[in-house]
Amino acid sequence: SKFLQQPETELKIVMGEPNDITYDNKGSKFFIYTNTKYNITCERKFEIDQNKMIVGFTSKGCFWSQEAAKAASIYGMII
């Protein structure tokens, strides 16, 4: 993900506020973004360290339409 090693503020500028925020026992925070399209739920999870930098990313159930791919390229995201 293009967001790796970027500050969490950059993620919020592009993706907006997360649907959920969770924490682990190591002090990391996880921003979770979910949406549903065609009855399929897409979840994108970003791990944010104690310095508020994005250090991990996972996704499941997500696919890109041509419109989403074009929007992502505008924001410099790698898909």
PDB file of N, CA and C in Angstrom:
ATOM      1  N   SER A   1       0.836  -1.190   0.000  1.00  0.00           N
ATOM      2  CA  SER A   1       0.000   0.000   0.000  1.00  0.00           C
ATOM      3  C   SER A   1       0.876   1.246   0.000  1.00  0.00           C
ATOM      4  N   LYS A   2       0.463   2.221  -0.733  1.00  0.00           N
ATOM      5  CA  LYS A   2       1.174   3.492  -0.812  1.00  0.00           C
ATOM      6  C   LYS A   2       1.209   4.195   0.548  1.00  0.00           C
ATOM      7  N   PHE A   3       0.318   3.815   1.444  1.00  0.00           N
ATOM      8  CA  PHE A   3       0.263   4.461   2.746  1.00  0.00           C
ATOM      9  C   PHE A   3       1.348   3.991   3.713  1.00  0.00           C
ATOM     10  N   LEU A   4       2.022   2.896   3.412  1.00  0.00           N
ATOM     11  CA  LEU A   4       3.046   2.395   4.333  1.00  0.00           C
ATOM     12  C   LEU A   4       4.115   3.454   4.557  1.00  0.00           C
ATOM     13  N   GLN A   5       4.501   3.591   5.818  1.00  0.00           N
ATOM     14  CA  GLN A   5       5.485   4.572   6.272  1.00  0.00           C
ATOM     15  C   GLN A   5       5.006   6.018   6.116  1.00  0.00           C
ATOM     16  N   GLN A   6       3.695   6.195   5.991  1.00  0.00           N
ATOM     17  CA  GLN A   6       3.104   7.530   5.948  1.00  0.00           C
ATOM     18  C   GLN A   6       2.410   7.789   7.286  1.00  0.00           C
ATOM     19  N   PRO A   7       2.212   9.049   7.656  1.00  0.00           N
ATOM     20  CA  PRO A   7       1.503   9.348   8.908  1.00  0.00           C
ATOM     21  C   PRO A   7       0.018   9.021   8.801  1.00  0.00           C
ATOM     22  N   GLU A   8      -0.577   8.720   9.940  1.00  0.00           N
ATOM     23  CA  GLU A   8      -2.008   8.389   9.939  1.00  0.00           C
ATOM     24  C   GLU A   8      -2.849   9.542   9.407  1.00  0.00           C
ATOM     25  N   THR A   9      -2.380  10.764   9.546  1.00  0.00           N
ATOM     26  CA  THR A   9      -3.141  11.906   9.036  1.00  0.00           C
ATOM     27  C   THR A   9      -3.318  11.824   7.520  1.00  0.00           C
ATOM     28  N   GLU A  10      -2.313  11.330   6.809  1.00  0.00           N
ATOM     29  CA  GLU A  10      -2.413  11.183   5.356  1.00  0.00           C
ATOM     30  C   GLU A  10      -3.507  10.181   4.991  1.00  0.00           C
ATOM     31  N   LEU A  11      -3.571   9.080   5.748  1.00  0.00           N
ATOM     32  CA  LEU A  11      -4.604   8.069   5.526  1.00  0.00           C
ATOM     33  C   LEU A  11      -5.988   8.673   5.717  1.00  0.00           C
ATOM     34  N   LYS A  12      -6.166   9.458   6.761  1.00  0.00           N
ATOM     35  CA  LYS A  12      -7.467  10.069   7.031  1.00  0.00           C
ATOM     36  C   LYS A  12      -7.852  11.091   5.967  1.00  0.00           C
ATOM     37  N   ILE A  13      -6.860  11.790   5.404  1.00  0.00           N
ATOM     38  CA  ILE A  13      -7.153  12.753   4.341  1.00  0.00           C
ATOM     39  C   ILE A  13      -7.738  12.024   3.133  1.00  0.00           C
ATOM     40  N   VAL A  14      -7.158  10.892   2.773  1.00  0.00           N
ATOM     41  CA  VAL A  14      -7.580  10.166   1.580  1.00  0.00           C
ATOM     42  C   VAL A  14      -8.797   9.278   1.839  1.00  0.00           C
ATOM     43  N   MET A  15      -8.778   8.540   2.954  1.00  0.00           N
ATOM     44  CA  MET A  15      -9.820   7.535   3.216  1.00  0.00           C
ATOM     45  C   MET A  15     -10.941   8.039   4.127  1.00  0.00           C
ATOM     46  N   GLY A  16     -10.733   9.143   4.805  1.00  0.00           N
ATOM     47  CA  GLY A  16     -11.725   9.630   5.757  1.00  0.00           C
ATOM     48  C   GLY A  16     -11.560   8.951   7.113  1.00  0.00           C
ATOM     49  N   GLU A  17     -12.522   9.158   7.974  1.00  0.00           N
ATOM     50  CA  GLU A  17     -12.484   8.536   9.296  1.00  0.00           C
ATOM     51  C   GLU A  17     -12.747   7.040   9.171  1.00  0.00           C
ATOM     52  N   PRO A  18     -12.036   6.214   9.941  1.00  0.00           N
ATOM     53  CA  PRO A  18     -12.260   4.770   9.869  1.00  0.00           C
ATOM     54  C   PRO A  18     -13.617   4.377  10.444  1.00  0.00           C
ATOM     55  N   ASN A  19     -14.128   3.221  10.008  1.00  0.00           N
ATOM     56  CA  ASN A  19     -15.376   2.690  10.553  1.00  0.00           C
ATOM     57  C   ASN A  19     -15.180   2.160  11.963  1.00  0.00           C
ATOM     58  N   ASP A  20     -13.957   1.713  12.256  1.00  0.00           N
ATOM     59  CA  ASP A  20     -13.666   1.155  13.574  1.00  0.00           C
ATOM     60  C   ASP A  20     -12.185   1.378  13.874  1.00  0.00           C
ATOM     61  N   ILE A  21     -11.860   1.474  15.159  1.00  0.00           N
ATOM     62  CA  ILE A  21     -10.474   1.569  15.615  1.00  0.00           C
ATOM     63  C   ILE A  21     -10.292   0.544  16.714  1.00  0.00           C
ATOM     64  N   THR A  22      -9.275  -0.312  16.578  1.00  0.00           N
ATOM     65  CA  THR A  22      -8.965  -1.295  17.609  1.00  0.00           C
ATOM     66  C   THR A  22      -7.501  -1.144  18.006  1.00  0.00           C
ATOM     67  N   TYR A  23      -7.144  -1.770  19.125  1.00  0.00           N
ATOM     68  CA  TYR A  23      -5.781  -1.700  19.645  1.00  0.00           C
ATOM     69  C   TYR A  23      -5.313  -3.107  19.995  1.00  0.00           C
ATOM     70  N   ASP A  24      -4.003  -3.343  19.901  1.00  0.00           N
ATOM     71  CA  ASP A  24      -3.467  -4.620  20.369  1.00  0.00           C
ATOM     72  C   ASP A  24      -2.673  -4.394  21.655  1.00  0.00           C
ATOM     73  N   ASN A  25      -2.155  -5.477  22.215  1.00  0.00           N
ATOM     74  CA  ASN A  25      -1.451  -5.381  23.496  1.00  0.00           C
ATOM     75  C   ASN A  25      -0.026  -4.846  23.345  1.00  0.00           C
ATOM     76  N   LYS A  26       0.406  -4.570  22.120  1.00  0.00           N
ATOM     77  CA  LYS A  26       1.750  -4.025  21.879  1.00  0.00           C
ATOM     78  C   LYS A  26       1.726  -2.506  21.712  1.00  0.00           C
ATOM     79  N   GLY A  27       0.562  -1.928  21.789  1.00  0.00           N
ATOM     80  CA  GLY A  27       0.445  -0.483  21.645  1.00  0.00           C
ATOM     81  C   GLY A  27       0.119  -0.012  20.244  1.00  0.00           C
ATOM     82  N   SER A  28      -0.083  -0.951  19.313  1.00  0.00           N
ATOM     83  CA  SER A  28      -0.451  -0.559  17.951  1.00  0.00           C
ATOM     84  C   SER A  28      -1.948  -0.294  17.870  1.00  0.00           C
ATOM     85  N   LYS A  29      -2.287   0.610  16.969  1.00  0.00           N
ATOM     86  CA  LYS A  29      -3.675   0.968  16.709  1.00  0.00           C
ATOM     87  C   LYS A  29      -4.006   0.475  15.305  1.00  0.00           C
ATOM     88  N   PHE A  30      -5.238   0.056  15.087  1.00  0.00           N
ATOM     89  CA  PHE A  30      -5.679  -0.418  13.774  1.00  0.00           C
ATOM     90  C   PHE A  30      -6.878   0.388  13.322  1.00  0.00           C
ATOM     91  N   PHE A  31      -6.752   1.039  12.170  1.00  0.00           N
ATOM     92  CA  PHE A  31      -7.881   1.714  11.543  1.00  0.00           C
ATOM     93  C   PHE A  31      -8.513   0.709  10.591  1.00  0.00           C
ATOM     94  N   ILE A  32      -9.808   0.491  10.733  1.00  0.00           N
ATOM     95  CA  ILE A  32     -10.521  -0.471   9.905  1.00  0.00           C
ATOM     96  C   ILE A  32     -11.584   0.260   9.093  1.00  0.00           C
ATOM     97  N   TYR A  33     -11.467   0.106   7.777  1.00  0.00           N
ATOM     98  CA  TYR A  33     -12.415   0.702   6.835  1.00  0.00           C
ATOM     99  C   TYR A  33     -13.198  -0.432   6.193  1.00  0.00           C
ATOM    100  N   THR A  34     -14.520  -0.347   6.222  1.00  0.00           N
ATOM    101  CA  THR A  34     -15.353  -1.375   5.587  1.00  0.00           C
ATOM    102  C   THR A  34     -16.386  -0.724   4.682  1.00  0.00           C
ATOM    103  N   ASN A  35     -16.692  -1.426   3.616  1.00  0.00           N
ATOM    104  CA  ASN A  35     -17.814  -1.044   2.767  1.00  0.00           C
ATOM    105  C   ASN A  35     -18.330  -2.304   2.087  1.00  0.00           C
ATOM    106  N   THR A  36     -19.535  -2.224   1.590  1.00  0.00           N
ATOM    107  CA  THR A  36     -20.162  -3.371   0.939  1.00  0.00           C
ATOM    108  C   THR A  36     -20.599  -2.970  -0.450  1.00  0.00           C
ATOM    109  N   LYS A  37     -20.244  -3.808  -1.420  1.00  0.00           N
ATOM    110  CA  LYS A  37     -20.656  -3.584  -2.801  1.00  0.00           C
ATOM    111  C   LYS A  37     -20.995  -4.941  -3.392  1.00  0.00           C
ATOM    112  N   TYR A  38     -22.104  -5.007  -4.099  1.00  0.00           N
ATOM    113  CA  TYR A  38     -22.580  -6.260  -4.682  1.00  0.00           C
ATOM    114  C   TYR A  38     -22.704  -7.354  -3.622  1.00  0.00           C
ATOM    115  N   ASN A  39     -23.109  -6.966  -2.413  1.00  0.00           N
ATOM    116  CA  ASN A  39     -23.309  -7.889  -1.293  1.00  0.00           C
ATOM    117  C   ASN A  39     -22.006  -8.527  -0.807  1.00  0.00           C
ATOM    118  N   ILE A  40     -20.879  -7.922  -1.137  1.00  0.00           N
ATOM    119  CA  ILE A  40     -19.570  -8.400  -0.676  1.00  0.00           C
ATOM    120  C   ILE A  40     -18.968  -7.318   0.210  1.00  0.00           C
ATOM    121  N   THR A  41     -18.566  -7.697   1.420  1.00  0.00           N
ATOM    122  CA  THR A  41     -17.979  -6.741   2.341  1.00  0.00           C
ATOM    123  C   THR A  41     -16.475  -6.681   2.141  1.00  0.00           C
ATOM    124  N   CYS A  42     -15.994  -5.478   1.968  1.00  0.00           N
ATOM    125  CA  CYS A  42     -14.566  -5.210   1.816  1.00  0.00           C
ATOM    126  C   CYS A  42     -14.065  -4.623   3.128  1.00  0.00           C
ATOM    127  N   GLU A  43     -12.965  -5.185   3.639  1.00  0.00           N
ATOM    128  CA  GLU A  43     -12.354  -4.657   4.856  1.00  0.00           C
ATOM    129  C   GLU A  43     -10.899  -4.334   4.579  1.00  0.00           C
ATOM    130  N   ARG A  44     -10.520  -3.100   4.866  1.00  0.00           N
ATOM    131  CA  ARG A  44      -9.125  -2.675   4.773  1.00  0.00           C
ATOM    132  C   ARG A  44      -8.669  -2.293   6.172  1.00  0.00           C
ATOM    133  N   LYS A  45      -7.576  -2.909   6.620  1.00  0.00           N
ATOM    134  CA  LYS A  45      -7.081  -2.686   7.976  1.00  0.00           C
ATOM    135  C   LYS A  45      -5.657  -2.147   7.908  1.00  0.00           C
ATOM    136  N   PHE A  46      -5.448  -0.999   8.532  1.00  0.00           N
ATOM    137  CA  PHE A  46      -4.149  -0.348   8.568  1.00  0.00           C
ATOM    138  C   PHE A  46      -3.610  -0.369   9.990  1.00  0.00           C
ATOM    139  N   GLU A  47      -2.376  -0.856  10.163  1.00  0.00           N
ATOM    140  CA  GLU A  47      -1.728  -0.868  11.476  1.00  0.00           C
ATOM    141  C   GLU A  47      -0.922   0.413  11.641  1.00  0.00           C
ATOM    142  N   ILE A  48      -1.111   1.064  12.769  1.00  0.00           N
ATOM    143  CA  ILE A  48      -0.457   2.337  13.053  1.00  0.00           C
ATOM    144  C   ILE A  48       0.337   2.180  14.339  1.00  0.00           C
ATOM    145  N   ASP A  49       1.628   2.505  14.290  1.00  0.00           N
ATOM    146  CA  ASP A  49       2.486   2.317  15.457  1.00  0.00           C
ATOM    147  C   ASP A  49       2.353   3.477  16.442  1.00  0.00           C
ATOM    148  N   GLN A  50       3.140   3.433  17.506  1.00  0.00           N
ATOM    149  CA  GLN A  50       3.053   4.448  18.558  1.00  0.00           C
ATOM    150  C   GLN A  50       3.500   5.824  18.082  1.00  0.00           C
ATOM    151  N   ASN A  51       4.225   5.883  16.964  1.00  0.00           N
ATOM    152  CA  ASN A  51       4.645   7.158  16.382  1.00  0.00           C
ATOM    153  C   ASN A  51       3.647   7.692  15.366  1.00  0.00           C
ATOM    154  N   LYS A  52       2.476   7.050  15.297  1.00  0.00           N
ATOM    155  CA  LYS A  52       1.384   7.436  14.388  1.00  0.00           C
ATOM    156  C   LYS A  52       1.771   7.283  12.920  1.00  0.00           C
ATOM    157  N   MET A  53       2.599   6.271  12.638  1.00  0.00           N
ATOM    158  CA  MET A  53       2.998   5.955  11.271  1.00  0.00           C
ATOM    159  C   MET A  53       2.362   4.628  10.867  1.00  0.00           C
ATOM    160  N   ILE A  54       1.975   4.500   9.608  1.00  0.00           N
ATOM    161  CA  ILE A  54       1.362   3.277   9.112  1.00  0.00           C
ATOM    162  C   ILE A  54       2.464   2.257   8.837  1.00  0.00           C
ATOM    163  N   VAL A  55       2.361   1.109   9.509  1.00  0.00           N
ATOM    164  CA  VAL A  55       3.398   0.079   9.397  1.00  0.00           C
ATOM    165  C   VAL A  55       2.876  -1.230   8.827  1.00  0.00           C
ATOM    166  N   GLY A  56       1.569  -1.341   8.593  1.00  0.00           N
ATOM    167  CA  GLY A  56       1.020  -2.574   8.048  1.00  0.00           C
ATOM    168  C   GLY A  56      -0.320  -2.335   7.387  1.00  0.00           C
ATOM    169  N   PHE A  57      -0.672  -3.260   6.486  1.00  0.00           N
ATOM    170  CA  PHE A  57      -1.930  -3.147   5.747  1.00  0.00           C
ATOM    171  C   PHE A  57      -2.389  -4.534   5.335  1.00  0.00           C
ATOM    172  N   THR A  58      -3.670  -4.812   5.530  1.00  0.00           N
ATOM    173  CA  THR A  58      -4.281  -6.033   5.009  1.00  0.00           C
ATOM    174  C   THR A  58      -5.646  -5.674   4.437  1.00  0.00           C
ATOM    175  N   SER A  59      -6.094  -6.495   3.510  1.00  0.00           N
ATOM    176  CA  SER A  59      -7.447  -6.310   2.987  1.00  0.00           C
ATOM    177  C   SER A  59      -8.040  -7.671   2.688  1.00  0.00           C
ATOM    178  N   LYS A  60      -9.366  -7.732   2.772  1.00  0.00           N
ATOM    179  CA  LYS A  60     -10.057  -8.967   2.398  1.00  0.00           C
ATOM    180  C   LYS A  60     -11.414  -8.609   1.820  1.00  0.00           C
ATOM    181  N   GLY A  61     -11.793  -9.360   0.789  1.00  0.00           N
ATOM    182  CA  GLY A  61     -13.078  -9.150   0.137  1.00  0.00           C
ATOM    183  C   GLY A  61     -13.133  -7.916  -0.733  1.00  0.00           C
ATOM    184  N   CYS A  62     -11.986  -7.317  -1.022  1.00  0.00           N
ATOM    185  CA  CYS A  62     -11.969  -6.071  -1.783  1.00  0.00           C
ATOM    186  C   CYS A  62     -11.606  -6.336  -3.237  1.00  0.00           C
ATOM    187  N   PHE A  63     -12.227  -5.601  -4.113  1.00  0.00           N
ATOM    188  CA  PHE A  63     -11.864  -5.642  -5.524  1.00  0.00           C
ATOM    189  C   PHE A  63     -12.002  -4.231  -6.058  1.00  0.00           C
ATOM    190  N   TRP A  64     -11.322  -3.949  -7.134  1.00  0.00           N
ATOM    191  CA  TRP A  64     -11.297  -2.594  -7.675  1.00  0.00           C
ATOM    192  C   TRP A  64     -12.108  -2.520  -8.959  1.00  0.00           C
ATOM    193  N   SER A  65     -13.007  -1.576  -9.005  1.00  0.00           N
ATOM    194  CA  SER A  65     -13.673  -1.256 -10.268  1.00  0.00           C
ATOM    195  C   SER A  65     -12.758  -0.307 -11.036  1.00  0.00           C
ATOM    196  N   GLN A  66     -13.051  -0.079 -12.283  1.00  0.00           N
ATOM    197  CA  GLN A  66     -12.245   0.854 -13.068  1.00  0.00           C
ATOM    198  C   GLN A  66     -12.308   2.253 -12.473  1.00  0.00           C
ATOM    199  N   GLU A  67     -13.477   2.635 -11.938  1.00  0.00           N
ATOM    200  CA  GLU A  67     -13.613   3.958 -11.336  1.00  0.00           C
ATOM    201  C   GLU A  67     -12.757   4.073 -10.077  1.00  0.00           C
ATOM    202  N   ALA A  68     -12.761   3.034  -9.268  1.00  0.00           N
ATOM    203  CA  ALA A  68     -11.965   3.056  -8.038  1.00  0.00           C
ATOM    204  C   ALA A  68     -10.479   3.063  -8.362  1.00  0.00           C
ATOM    205  N   ALA A  69     -10.076   2.302  -9.370  1.00  0.00           N
ATOM    206  CA  ALA A  69      -8.673   2.269  -9.768  1.00  0.00           C
ATOM    207  C   ALA A  69      -8.225   3.646 -10.256  1.00  0.00           C
ATOM    208  N   LYS A  70      -9.094   4.319 -11.005  1.00  0.00           N
ATOM    209  CA  LYS A  70      -8.758   5.652 -11.491  1.00  0.00           C
ATOM    210  C   LYS A  70      -8.633   6.625 -10.324  1.00  0.00           C
ATOM    211  N   ALA A  71      -9.559   6.579  -9.380  1.00  0.00           N
ATOM    212  CA  ALA A  71      -9.499   7.448  -8.208  1.00  0.00           C
ATOM    213  C   ALA A  71      -8.238   7.163  -7.397  1.00  0.00           C
ATOM    214  N   ALA A  72      -7.899   5.887  -7.244  1.00  0.00           N
ATOM    215  CA  ALA A  72      -6.697   5.523  -6.486  1.00  0.00           C
ATOM    216  C   ALA A  72      -5.455   6.066  -7.167  1.00  0.00           C
ATOM    217  N   SER A  73      -5.419   6.023  -8.491  1.00  0.00           N
ATOM    218  CA  SER A  73      -4.237   6.529  -9.185  1.00  0.00           C
ATOM    219  C   SER A  73      -4.097   8.036  -9.015  1.00  0.00           C
ATOM    220  N   ILE A  74      -5.213   8.732  -8.899  1.00  0.00           N
ATOM    221  CA  ILE A  74      -5.172  10.177  -8.662  1.00  0.00           C
ATOM    222  C   ILE A  74      -4.508  10.471  -7.335  1.00  0.00           C
ATOM    223  N   TYR A  75      -4.787   9.652  -6.321  1.00  0.00           N
ATOM    224  CA  TYR A  75      -4.210   9.851  -4.999  1.00  0.00           C
ATOM    225  C   TYR A  75      -2.868   9.145  -4.833  1.00  0.00           C
ATOM    226  N   GLY A  76      -2.350   8.526  -5.885  1.00  0.00           N
ATOM    227  CA  GLY A  76      -1.036   7.899  -5.822  1.00  0.00           C
ATOM    228  C   GLY A  76      -1.008   6.567  -5.119  1.00  0.00           C
ATOM    229  N   MET A  77      -2.169   5.913  -4.975  1.00  0.00           N
ATOM    230  CA  MET A  77      -2.216   4.620  -4.310  1.00  0.00           C
ATOM    231  C   MET A  77      -1.788   3.530  -5.279  1.00  0.00           C
ATOM    232  N   ILE A  78      -1.076   2.555  -4.774  1.00  0.00           N
ATOM    233  CA  ILE A  78      -0.705   1.394  -5.578  1.00  0.00           C
ATOM    234  C   ILE A  78      -1.756   0.337  -5.369  1.00  0.00           C
ATOM    235  N   ILE A  79      -2.283  -0.200  -6.471  1.00  0.00           N
ATOM    236  CA  ILE A  79      -3.315  -1.242  -6.345  1.00  0.00           C
ATOM    237  C   ILE A  79      -2.827  -2.526  -6.965  1.00  0.00           C
TER     238      ILE A  79
END
